[in-house]
mmCIF file of C-alpha atoms in Angstrom:
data_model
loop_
_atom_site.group_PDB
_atom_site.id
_atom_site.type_symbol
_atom_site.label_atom_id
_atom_site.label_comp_id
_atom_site.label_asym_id
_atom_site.label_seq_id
_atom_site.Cartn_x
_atom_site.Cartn_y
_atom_site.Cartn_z
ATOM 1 C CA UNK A 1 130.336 82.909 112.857
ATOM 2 C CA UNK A 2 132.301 81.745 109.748
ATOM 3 C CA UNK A 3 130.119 81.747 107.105
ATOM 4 C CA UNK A 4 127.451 84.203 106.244
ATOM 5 C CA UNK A 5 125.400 84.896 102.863
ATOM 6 C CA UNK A 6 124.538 88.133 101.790
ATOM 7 C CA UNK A 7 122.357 89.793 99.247
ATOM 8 C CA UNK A 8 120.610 92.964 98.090
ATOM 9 C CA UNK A 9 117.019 93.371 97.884
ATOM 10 C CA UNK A 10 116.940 92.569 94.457
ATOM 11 C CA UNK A 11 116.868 88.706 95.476
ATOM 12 C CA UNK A 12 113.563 89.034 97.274
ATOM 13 C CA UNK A 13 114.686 87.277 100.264
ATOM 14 C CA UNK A 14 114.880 88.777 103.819
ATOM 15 C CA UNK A 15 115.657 85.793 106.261
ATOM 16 C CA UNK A 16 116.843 82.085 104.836
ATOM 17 C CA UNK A 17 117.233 79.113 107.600
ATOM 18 C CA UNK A 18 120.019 77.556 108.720
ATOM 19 C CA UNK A 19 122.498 79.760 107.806
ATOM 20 C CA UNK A 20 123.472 83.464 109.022
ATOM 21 C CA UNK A 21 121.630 85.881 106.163
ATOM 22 C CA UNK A 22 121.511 89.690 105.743
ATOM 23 C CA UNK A 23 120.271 91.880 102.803
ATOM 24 C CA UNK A 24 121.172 95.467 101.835
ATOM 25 C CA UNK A 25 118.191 97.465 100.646
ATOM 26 C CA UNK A 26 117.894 98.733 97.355
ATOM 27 C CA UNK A 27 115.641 101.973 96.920
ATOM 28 C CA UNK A 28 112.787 102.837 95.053
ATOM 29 C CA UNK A 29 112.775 107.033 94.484
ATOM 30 C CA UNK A 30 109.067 108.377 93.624
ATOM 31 C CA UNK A 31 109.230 111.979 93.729
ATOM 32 C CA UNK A 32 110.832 113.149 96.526
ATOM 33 C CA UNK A 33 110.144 109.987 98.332
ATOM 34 C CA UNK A 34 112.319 107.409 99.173
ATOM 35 C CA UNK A 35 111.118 103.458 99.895
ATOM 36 C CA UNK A 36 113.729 101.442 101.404
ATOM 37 C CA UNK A 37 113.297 97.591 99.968
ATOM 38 C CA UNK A 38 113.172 96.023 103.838
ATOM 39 C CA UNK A 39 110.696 94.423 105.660
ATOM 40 C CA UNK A 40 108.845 97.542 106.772
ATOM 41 C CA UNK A 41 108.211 98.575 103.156
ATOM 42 C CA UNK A 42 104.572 99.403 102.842
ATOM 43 C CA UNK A 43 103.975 98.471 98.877
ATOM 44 C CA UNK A 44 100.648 99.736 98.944
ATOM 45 C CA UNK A 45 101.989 103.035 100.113
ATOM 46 C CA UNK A 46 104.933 102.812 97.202
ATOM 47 C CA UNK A 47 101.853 101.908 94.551
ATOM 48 C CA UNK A 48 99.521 105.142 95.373
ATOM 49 C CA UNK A 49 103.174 107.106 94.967
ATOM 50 C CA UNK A 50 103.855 105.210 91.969
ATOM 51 C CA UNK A 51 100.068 105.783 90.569
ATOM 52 C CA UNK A 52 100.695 109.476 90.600
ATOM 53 C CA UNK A 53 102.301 109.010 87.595
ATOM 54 C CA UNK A 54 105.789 111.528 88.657
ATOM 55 C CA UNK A 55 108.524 111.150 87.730
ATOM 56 C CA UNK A 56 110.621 107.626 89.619
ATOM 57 C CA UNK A 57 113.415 105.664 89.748
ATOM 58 C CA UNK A 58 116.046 103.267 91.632
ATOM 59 C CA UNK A 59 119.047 103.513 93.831
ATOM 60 C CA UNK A 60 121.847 100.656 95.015
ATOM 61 C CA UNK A 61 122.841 100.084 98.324
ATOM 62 C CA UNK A 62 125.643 102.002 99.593
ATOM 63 C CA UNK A 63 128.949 100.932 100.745
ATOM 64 C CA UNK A 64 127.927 101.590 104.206
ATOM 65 C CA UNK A 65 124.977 98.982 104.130
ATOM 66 C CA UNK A 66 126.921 96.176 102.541
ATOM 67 C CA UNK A 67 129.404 96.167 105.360
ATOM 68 C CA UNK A 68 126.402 96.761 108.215
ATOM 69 C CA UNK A 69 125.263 93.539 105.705
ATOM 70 C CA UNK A 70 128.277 91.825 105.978
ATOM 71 C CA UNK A 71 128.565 92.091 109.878
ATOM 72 C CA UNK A 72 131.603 90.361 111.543
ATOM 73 C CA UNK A 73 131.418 87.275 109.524
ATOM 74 C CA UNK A 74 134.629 85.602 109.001
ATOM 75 C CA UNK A 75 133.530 83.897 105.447
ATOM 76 C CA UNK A 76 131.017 86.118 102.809
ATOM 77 C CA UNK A 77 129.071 85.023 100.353
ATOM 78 C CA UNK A 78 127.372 87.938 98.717
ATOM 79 C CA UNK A 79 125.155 87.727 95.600
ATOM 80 C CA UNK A 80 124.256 90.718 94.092
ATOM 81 C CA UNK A 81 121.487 91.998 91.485
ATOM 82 C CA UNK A 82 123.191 92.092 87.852
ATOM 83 C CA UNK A 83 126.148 94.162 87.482
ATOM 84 C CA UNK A 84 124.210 94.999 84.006
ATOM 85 C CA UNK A 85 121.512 97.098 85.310
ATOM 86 C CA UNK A 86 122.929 98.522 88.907
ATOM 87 C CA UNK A 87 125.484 99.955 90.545
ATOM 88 C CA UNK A 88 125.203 97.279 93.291
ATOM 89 C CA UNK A 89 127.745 95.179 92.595
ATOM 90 C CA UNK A 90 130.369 98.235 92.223
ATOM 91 C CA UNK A 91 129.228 99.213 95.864
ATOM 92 C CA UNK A 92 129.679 95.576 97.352
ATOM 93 C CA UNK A 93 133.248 95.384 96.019
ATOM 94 C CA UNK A 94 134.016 98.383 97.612
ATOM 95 C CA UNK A 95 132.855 97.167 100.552
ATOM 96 C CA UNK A 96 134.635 93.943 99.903
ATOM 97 C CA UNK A 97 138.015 95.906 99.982
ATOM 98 C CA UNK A 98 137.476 97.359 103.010
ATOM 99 C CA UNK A 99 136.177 95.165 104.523
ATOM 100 C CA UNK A 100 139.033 92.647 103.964
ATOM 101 C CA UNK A 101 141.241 96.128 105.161
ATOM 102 C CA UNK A 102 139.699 95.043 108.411
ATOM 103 C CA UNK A 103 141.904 91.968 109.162
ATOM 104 C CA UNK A 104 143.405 89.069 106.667
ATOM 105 C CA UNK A 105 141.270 86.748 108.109
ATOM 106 C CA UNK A 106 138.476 88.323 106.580
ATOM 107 C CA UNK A 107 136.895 86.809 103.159
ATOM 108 C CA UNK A 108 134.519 88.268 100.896
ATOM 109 C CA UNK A 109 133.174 86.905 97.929
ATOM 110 C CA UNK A 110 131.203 88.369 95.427
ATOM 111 C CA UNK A 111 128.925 86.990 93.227
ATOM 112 C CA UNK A 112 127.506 89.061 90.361
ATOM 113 C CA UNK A 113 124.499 86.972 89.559
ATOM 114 C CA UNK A 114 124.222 88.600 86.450
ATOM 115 C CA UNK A 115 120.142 88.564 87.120
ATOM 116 C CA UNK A 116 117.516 89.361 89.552
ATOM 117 C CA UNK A 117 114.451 88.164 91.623
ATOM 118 C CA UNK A 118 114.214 84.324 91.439
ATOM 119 C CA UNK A 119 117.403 83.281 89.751
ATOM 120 C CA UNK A 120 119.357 85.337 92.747
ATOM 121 C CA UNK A 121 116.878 83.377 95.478
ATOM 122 C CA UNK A 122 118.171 80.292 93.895
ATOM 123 C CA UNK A 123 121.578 80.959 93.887
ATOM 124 C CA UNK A 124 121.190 81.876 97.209
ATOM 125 C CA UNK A 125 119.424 78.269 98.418
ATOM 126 C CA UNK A 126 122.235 76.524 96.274
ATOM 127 C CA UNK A 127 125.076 78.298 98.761
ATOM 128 C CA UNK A 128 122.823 77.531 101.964
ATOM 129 C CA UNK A 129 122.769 74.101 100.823
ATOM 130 C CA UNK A 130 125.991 73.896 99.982
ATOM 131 C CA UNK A 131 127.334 75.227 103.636
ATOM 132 C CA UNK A 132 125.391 73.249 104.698
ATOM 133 C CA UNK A 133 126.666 70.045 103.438
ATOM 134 C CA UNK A 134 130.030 70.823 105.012
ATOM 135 C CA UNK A 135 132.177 71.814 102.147
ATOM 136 C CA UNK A 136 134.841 74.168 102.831
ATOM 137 C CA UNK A 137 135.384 77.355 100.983
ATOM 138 C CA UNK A 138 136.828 76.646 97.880
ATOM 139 C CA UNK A 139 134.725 73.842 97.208
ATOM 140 C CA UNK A 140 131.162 76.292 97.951
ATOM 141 C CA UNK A 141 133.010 78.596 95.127
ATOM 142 C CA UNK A 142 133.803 76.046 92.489
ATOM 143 C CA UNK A 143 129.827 74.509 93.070
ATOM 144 C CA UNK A 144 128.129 78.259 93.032
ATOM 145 C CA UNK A 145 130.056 79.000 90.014
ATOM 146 C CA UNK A 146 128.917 75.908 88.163
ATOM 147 C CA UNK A 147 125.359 76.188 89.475
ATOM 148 C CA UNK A 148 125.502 79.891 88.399
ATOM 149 C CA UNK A 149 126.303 78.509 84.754
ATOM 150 C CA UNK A 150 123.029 76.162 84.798
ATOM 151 C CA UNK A 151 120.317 78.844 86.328
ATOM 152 C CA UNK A 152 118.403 81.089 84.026
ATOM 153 C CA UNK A 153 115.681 84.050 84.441
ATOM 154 C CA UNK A 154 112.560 84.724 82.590
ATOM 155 C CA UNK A 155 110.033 87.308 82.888
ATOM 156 C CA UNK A 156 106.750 88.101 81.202
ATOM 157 C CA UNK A 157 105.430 91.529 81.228
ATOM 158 C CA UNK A 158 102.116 93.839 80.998
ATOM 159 C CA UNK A 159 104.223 96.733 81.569
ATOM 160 C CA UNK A 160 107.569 98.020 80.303
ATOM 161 C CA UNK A 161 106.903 101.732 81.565
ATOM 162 C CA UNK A 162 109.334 101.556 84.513
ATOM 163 C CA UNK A 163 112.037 99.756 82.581
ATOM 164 C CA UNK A 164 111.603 102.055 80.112
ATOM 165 C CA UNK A 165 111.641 105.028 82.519
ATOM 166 C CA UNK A 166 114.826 103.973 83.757
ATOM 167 C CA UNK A 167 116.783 103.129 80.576
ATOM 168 C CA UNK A 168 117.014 99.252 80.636
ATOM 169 C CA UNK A 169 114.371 98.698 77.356
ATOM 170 C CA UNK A 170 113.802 100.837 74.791
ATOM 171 C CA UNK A 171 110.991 103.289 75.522
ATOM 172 C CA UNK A 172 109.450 102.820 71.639
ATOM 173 C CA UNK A 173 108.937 99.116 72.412
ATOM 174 C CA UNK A 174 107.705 99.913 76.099
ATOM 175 C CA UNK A 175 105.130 102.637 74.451
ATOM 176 C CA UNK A 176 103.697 99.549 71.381
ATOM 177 C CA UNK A 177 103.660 97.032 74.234
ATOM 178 C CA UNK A 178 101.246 99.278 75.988
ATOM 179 C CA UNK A 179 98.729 100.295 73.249
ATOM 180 C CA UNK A 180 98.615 97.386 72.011
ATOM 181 C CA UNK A 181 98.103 95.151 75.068
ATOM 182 C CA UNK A 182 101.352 93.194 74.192
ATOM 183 C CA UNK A 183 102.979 90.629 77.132
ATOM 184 C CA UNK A 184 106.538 90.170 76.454
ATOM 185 C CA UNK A 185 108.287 87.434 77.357
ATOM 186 C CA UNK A 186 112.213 87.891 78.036
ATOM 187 C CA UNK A 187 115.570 86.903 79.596
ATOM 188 C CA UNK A 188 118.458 88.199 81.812
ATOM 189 C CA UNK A 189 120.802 87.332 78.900
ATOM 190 C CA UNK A 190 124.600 86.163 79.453
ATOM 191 C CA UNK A 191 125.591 89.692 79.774
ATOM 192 C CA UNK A 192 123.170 90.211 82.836
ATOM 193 C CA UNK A 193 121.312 92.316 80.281
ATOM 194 C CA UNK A 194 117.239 92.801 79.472
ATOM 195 C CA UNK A 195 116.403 91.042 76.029
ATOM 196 C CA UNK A 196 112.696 90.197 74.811
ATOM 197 C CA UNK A 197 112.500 87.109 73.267
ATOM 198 C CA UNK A 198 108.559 87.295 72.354
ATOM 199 C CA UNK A 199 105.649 89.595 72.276
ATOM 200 C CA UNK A 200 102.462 87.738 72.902
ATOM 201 C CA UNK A 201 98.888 88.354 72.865
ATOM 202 C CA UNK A 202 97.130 87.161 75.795
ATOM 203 C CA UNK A 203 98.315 85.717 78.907
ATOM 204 C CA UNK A 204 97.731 82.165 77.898
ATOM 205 C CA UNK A 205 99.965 82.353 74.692
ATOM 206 C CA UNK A 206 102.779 84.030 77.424
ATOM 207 C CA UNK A 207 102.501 81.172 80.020
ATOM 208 C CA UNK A 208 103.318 78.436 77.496
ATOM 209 C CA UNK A 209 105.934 80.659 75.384
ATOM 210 C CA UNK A 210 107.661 80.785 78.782
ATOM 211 C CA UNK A 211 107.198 76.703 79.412
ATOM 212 C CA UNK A 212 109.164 76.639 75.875
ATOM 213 C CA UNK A 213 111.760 78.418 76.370
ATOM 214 C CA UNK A 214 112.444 76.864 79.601
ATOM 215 C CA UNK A 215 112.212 73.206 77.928
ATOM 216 C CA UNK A 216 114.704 74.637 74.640
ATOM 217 C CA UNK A 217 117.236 75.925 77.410
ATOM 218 C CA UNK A 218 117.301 72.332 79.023
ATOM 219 C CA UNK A 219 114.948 72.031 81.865
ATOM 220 C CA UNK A 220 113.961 68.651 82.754
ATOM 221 C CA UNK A 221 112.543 68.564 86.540
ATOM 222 C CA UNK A 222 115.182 70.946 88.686
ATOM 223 C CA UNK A 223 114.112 73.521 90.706
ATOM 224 C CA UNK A 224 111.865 76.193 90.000
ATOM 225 C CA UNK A 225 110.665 80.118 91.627
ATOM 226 C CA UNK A 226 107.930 81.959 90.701
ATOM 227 C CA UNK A 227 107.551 85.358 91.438
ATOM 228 C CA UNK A 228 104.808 87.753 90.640
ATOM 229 C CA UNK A 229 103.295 91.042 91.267
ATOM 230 C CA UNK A 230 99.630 91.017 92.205
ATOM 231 C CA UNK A 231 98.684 88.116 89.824
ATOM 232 C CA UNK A 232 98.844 85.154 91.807
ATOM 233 C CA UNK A 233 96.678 83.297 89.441
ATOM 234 C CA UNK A 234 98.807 83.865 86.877
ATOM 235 C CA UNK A 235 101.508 82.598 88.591
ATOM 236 C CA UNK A 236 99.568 79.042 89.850
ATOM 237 C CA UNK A 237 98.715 78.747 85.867
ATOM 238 C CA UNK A 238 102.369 78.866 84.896
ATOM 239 C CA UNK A 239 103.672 76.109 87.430
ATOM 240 C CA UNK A 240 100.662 74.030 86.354
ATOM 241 C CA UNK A 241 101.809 74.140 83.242
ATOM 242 C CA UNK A 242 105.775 73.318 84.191
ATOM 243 C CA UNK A 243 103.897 70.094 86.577
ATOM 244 C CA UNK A 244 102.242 68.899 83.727
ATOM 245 C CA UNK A 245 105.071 69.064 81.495
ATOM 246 C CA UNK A 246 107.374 67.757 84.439
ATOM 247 C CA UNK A 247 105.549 66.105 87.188
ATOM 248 C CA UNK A 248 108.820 66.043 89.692
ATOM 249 C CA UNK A 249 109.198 69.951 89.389
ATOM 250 C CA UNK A 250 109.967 71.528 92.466
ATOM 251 C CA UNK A 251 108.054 74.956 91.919
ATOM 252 C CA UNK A 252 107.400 77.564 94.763
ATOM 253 C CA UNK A 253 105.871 80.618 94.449
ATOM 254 C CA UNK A 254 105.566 83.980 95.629
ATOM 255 C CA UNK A 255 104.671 87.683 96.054
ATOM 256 C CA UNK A 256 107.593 90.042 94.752
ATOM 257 C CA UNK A 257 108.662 92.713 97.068
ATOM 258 C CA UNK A 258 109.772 95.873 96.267
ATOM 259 C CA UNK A 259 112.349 96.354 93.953
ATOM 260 C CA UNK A 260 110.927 93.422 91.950
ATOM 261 C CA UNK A 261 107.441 94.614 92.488
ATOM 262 C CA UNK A 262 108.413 98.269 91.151
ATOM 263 C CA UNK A 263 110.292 96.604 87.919
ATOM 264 C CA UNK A 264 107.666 93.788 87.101
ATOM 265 C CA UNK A 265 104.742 96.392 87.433
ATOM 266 C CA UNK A 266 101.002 94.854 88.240
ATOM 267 C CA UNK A 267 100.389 91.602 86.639
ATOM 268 C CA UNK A 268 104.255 90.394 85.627
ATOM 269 C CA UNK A 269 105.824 87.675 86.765
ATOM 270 C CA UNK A 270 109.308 86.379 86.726
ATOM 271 C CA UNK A 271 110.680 82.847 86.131
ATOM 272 C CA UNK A 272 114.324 81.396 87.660
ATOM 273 C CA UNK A 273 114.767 77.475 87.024
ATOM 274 C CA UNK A 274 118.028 75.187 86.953
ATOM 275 C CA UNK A 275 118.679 73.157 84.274
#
């Protein structure tokens, strides 16, 4: 096995064809309970902890589970959730050093995707695809990198109370947002950071703000993921409205899982494109 991608949880993703994938699990703490992000997370059982209304929070993956991640590949490609909001990336680079301890055959790259959710699952398609295609090493680096420079993340909210909870907005904003029935509409900005861009009322208003943005920041017809938390519809409304705009879109969508699920909250939805 030469080349292998890995991720966190963060990206979404547990299995990708084609090429050899693993994921280290990110954690969602409610209480004294801990949900592992894998595939044998129950999220209903994580919502009725969450609905309690204690007290809850996040952890990253450890060193140990990046290198049971990284396995005995000879060639890593690890993307990891935004070095601006988790300790994640700190852990994979220690596991990059040992790993590489291991033998100098060893590679490990890793890639702070400076976002989360659908922007990582595309960086992570644009490395299968570019494995794929036969490049060698330095040439999958050089093309992530500049891919990584033309992806971008948007999100639009009906709750702030866990990012609030947890430090990454400002809990005054979070606590206006929610009496006032307030979506916001926001970026991973270049520093891998949270910013709101807009606060709009009504989903409908939200939808297009986020079609706007998308079309200001240069999208024309590349690729676009849809994620969302329980609002499917929601979700089909948005890439009807980036189809319309831009018939050739390539827009999938799906569920979020669970650190995405716990950070989006019922009802949001987050937005990676290409430009």
């Amino acid at each position: 096995m030469k080349y292998k991608i890995v991720s966190d949880s963060a990206s979404n993703i547990h299995a990708i064809q084609h090429v050899p994938f693993s994921y280290a699990p990110l954690h969602i703490i409610v209480g004294d309970r801990d949900f592992s992000d894998d595939d044998r997370l129950d999220l209903t059982q994580m919502d009725e902890a969450l609905s309690s209304g204690g007290k809850s929070g996040t952890a990253c993956p450890g060193i140990g589970d990046w290198l049971e991640a990284f396995g005995t590949a000879e060639v890593v490609f690890c993307v990891t959730i935004t070095s601006g909001l988790s300790g994640s990336c700190d852990a994979a680079m220690a596991a990059k050093a040992l790993y590489e301890e291991q033998d100098p055959r060893l590679r490990v790259h890793v890639i702070d995707s400076l976002s989360a959710g659908p922007e990582m699952a595309l960086l992570i398609e644009k490395l299968q695809e570019l494995i794929c295609s036969g490049m060698n090493e330095e040439d999958i680096l050089r093309g992530i990198r500049e891919y990584a420079a033309r992806t971008r993340l948007l999100f639009c909210l009906k709750s702030l109370r866990n990012l609030a909870g947890n430090g990454r907005v400002s809990p005054s904003v979070a606590k206006i947002c929610e009496i006032l029935g307030i979506r916001v509409v926001g970026q991973a900005s270049a520093r891998g950071t949270l910013e709101i861009l807009h606060k709009c009322h009504g989903e409908s208003g939200a939808l297009s703000r986020m079609v706007k943005i998308m079309e200001e920041a240069g999208y024309s017809e590349g690729q676009v993921r849809i994620m969302h938390n329980r609002n499917e519809k929601a979700a089909g409304k948005l890439a009807d409205l980036i189809r319309e705009a831009h018939p050739s879109a390539n827009v999938l969508i799906s569920p979020t899982l669970g650190l995405c699920s716990y950070y989006a909250e019922n009802g949001g939805l987050m937005l990676g494109f290409d430009t």
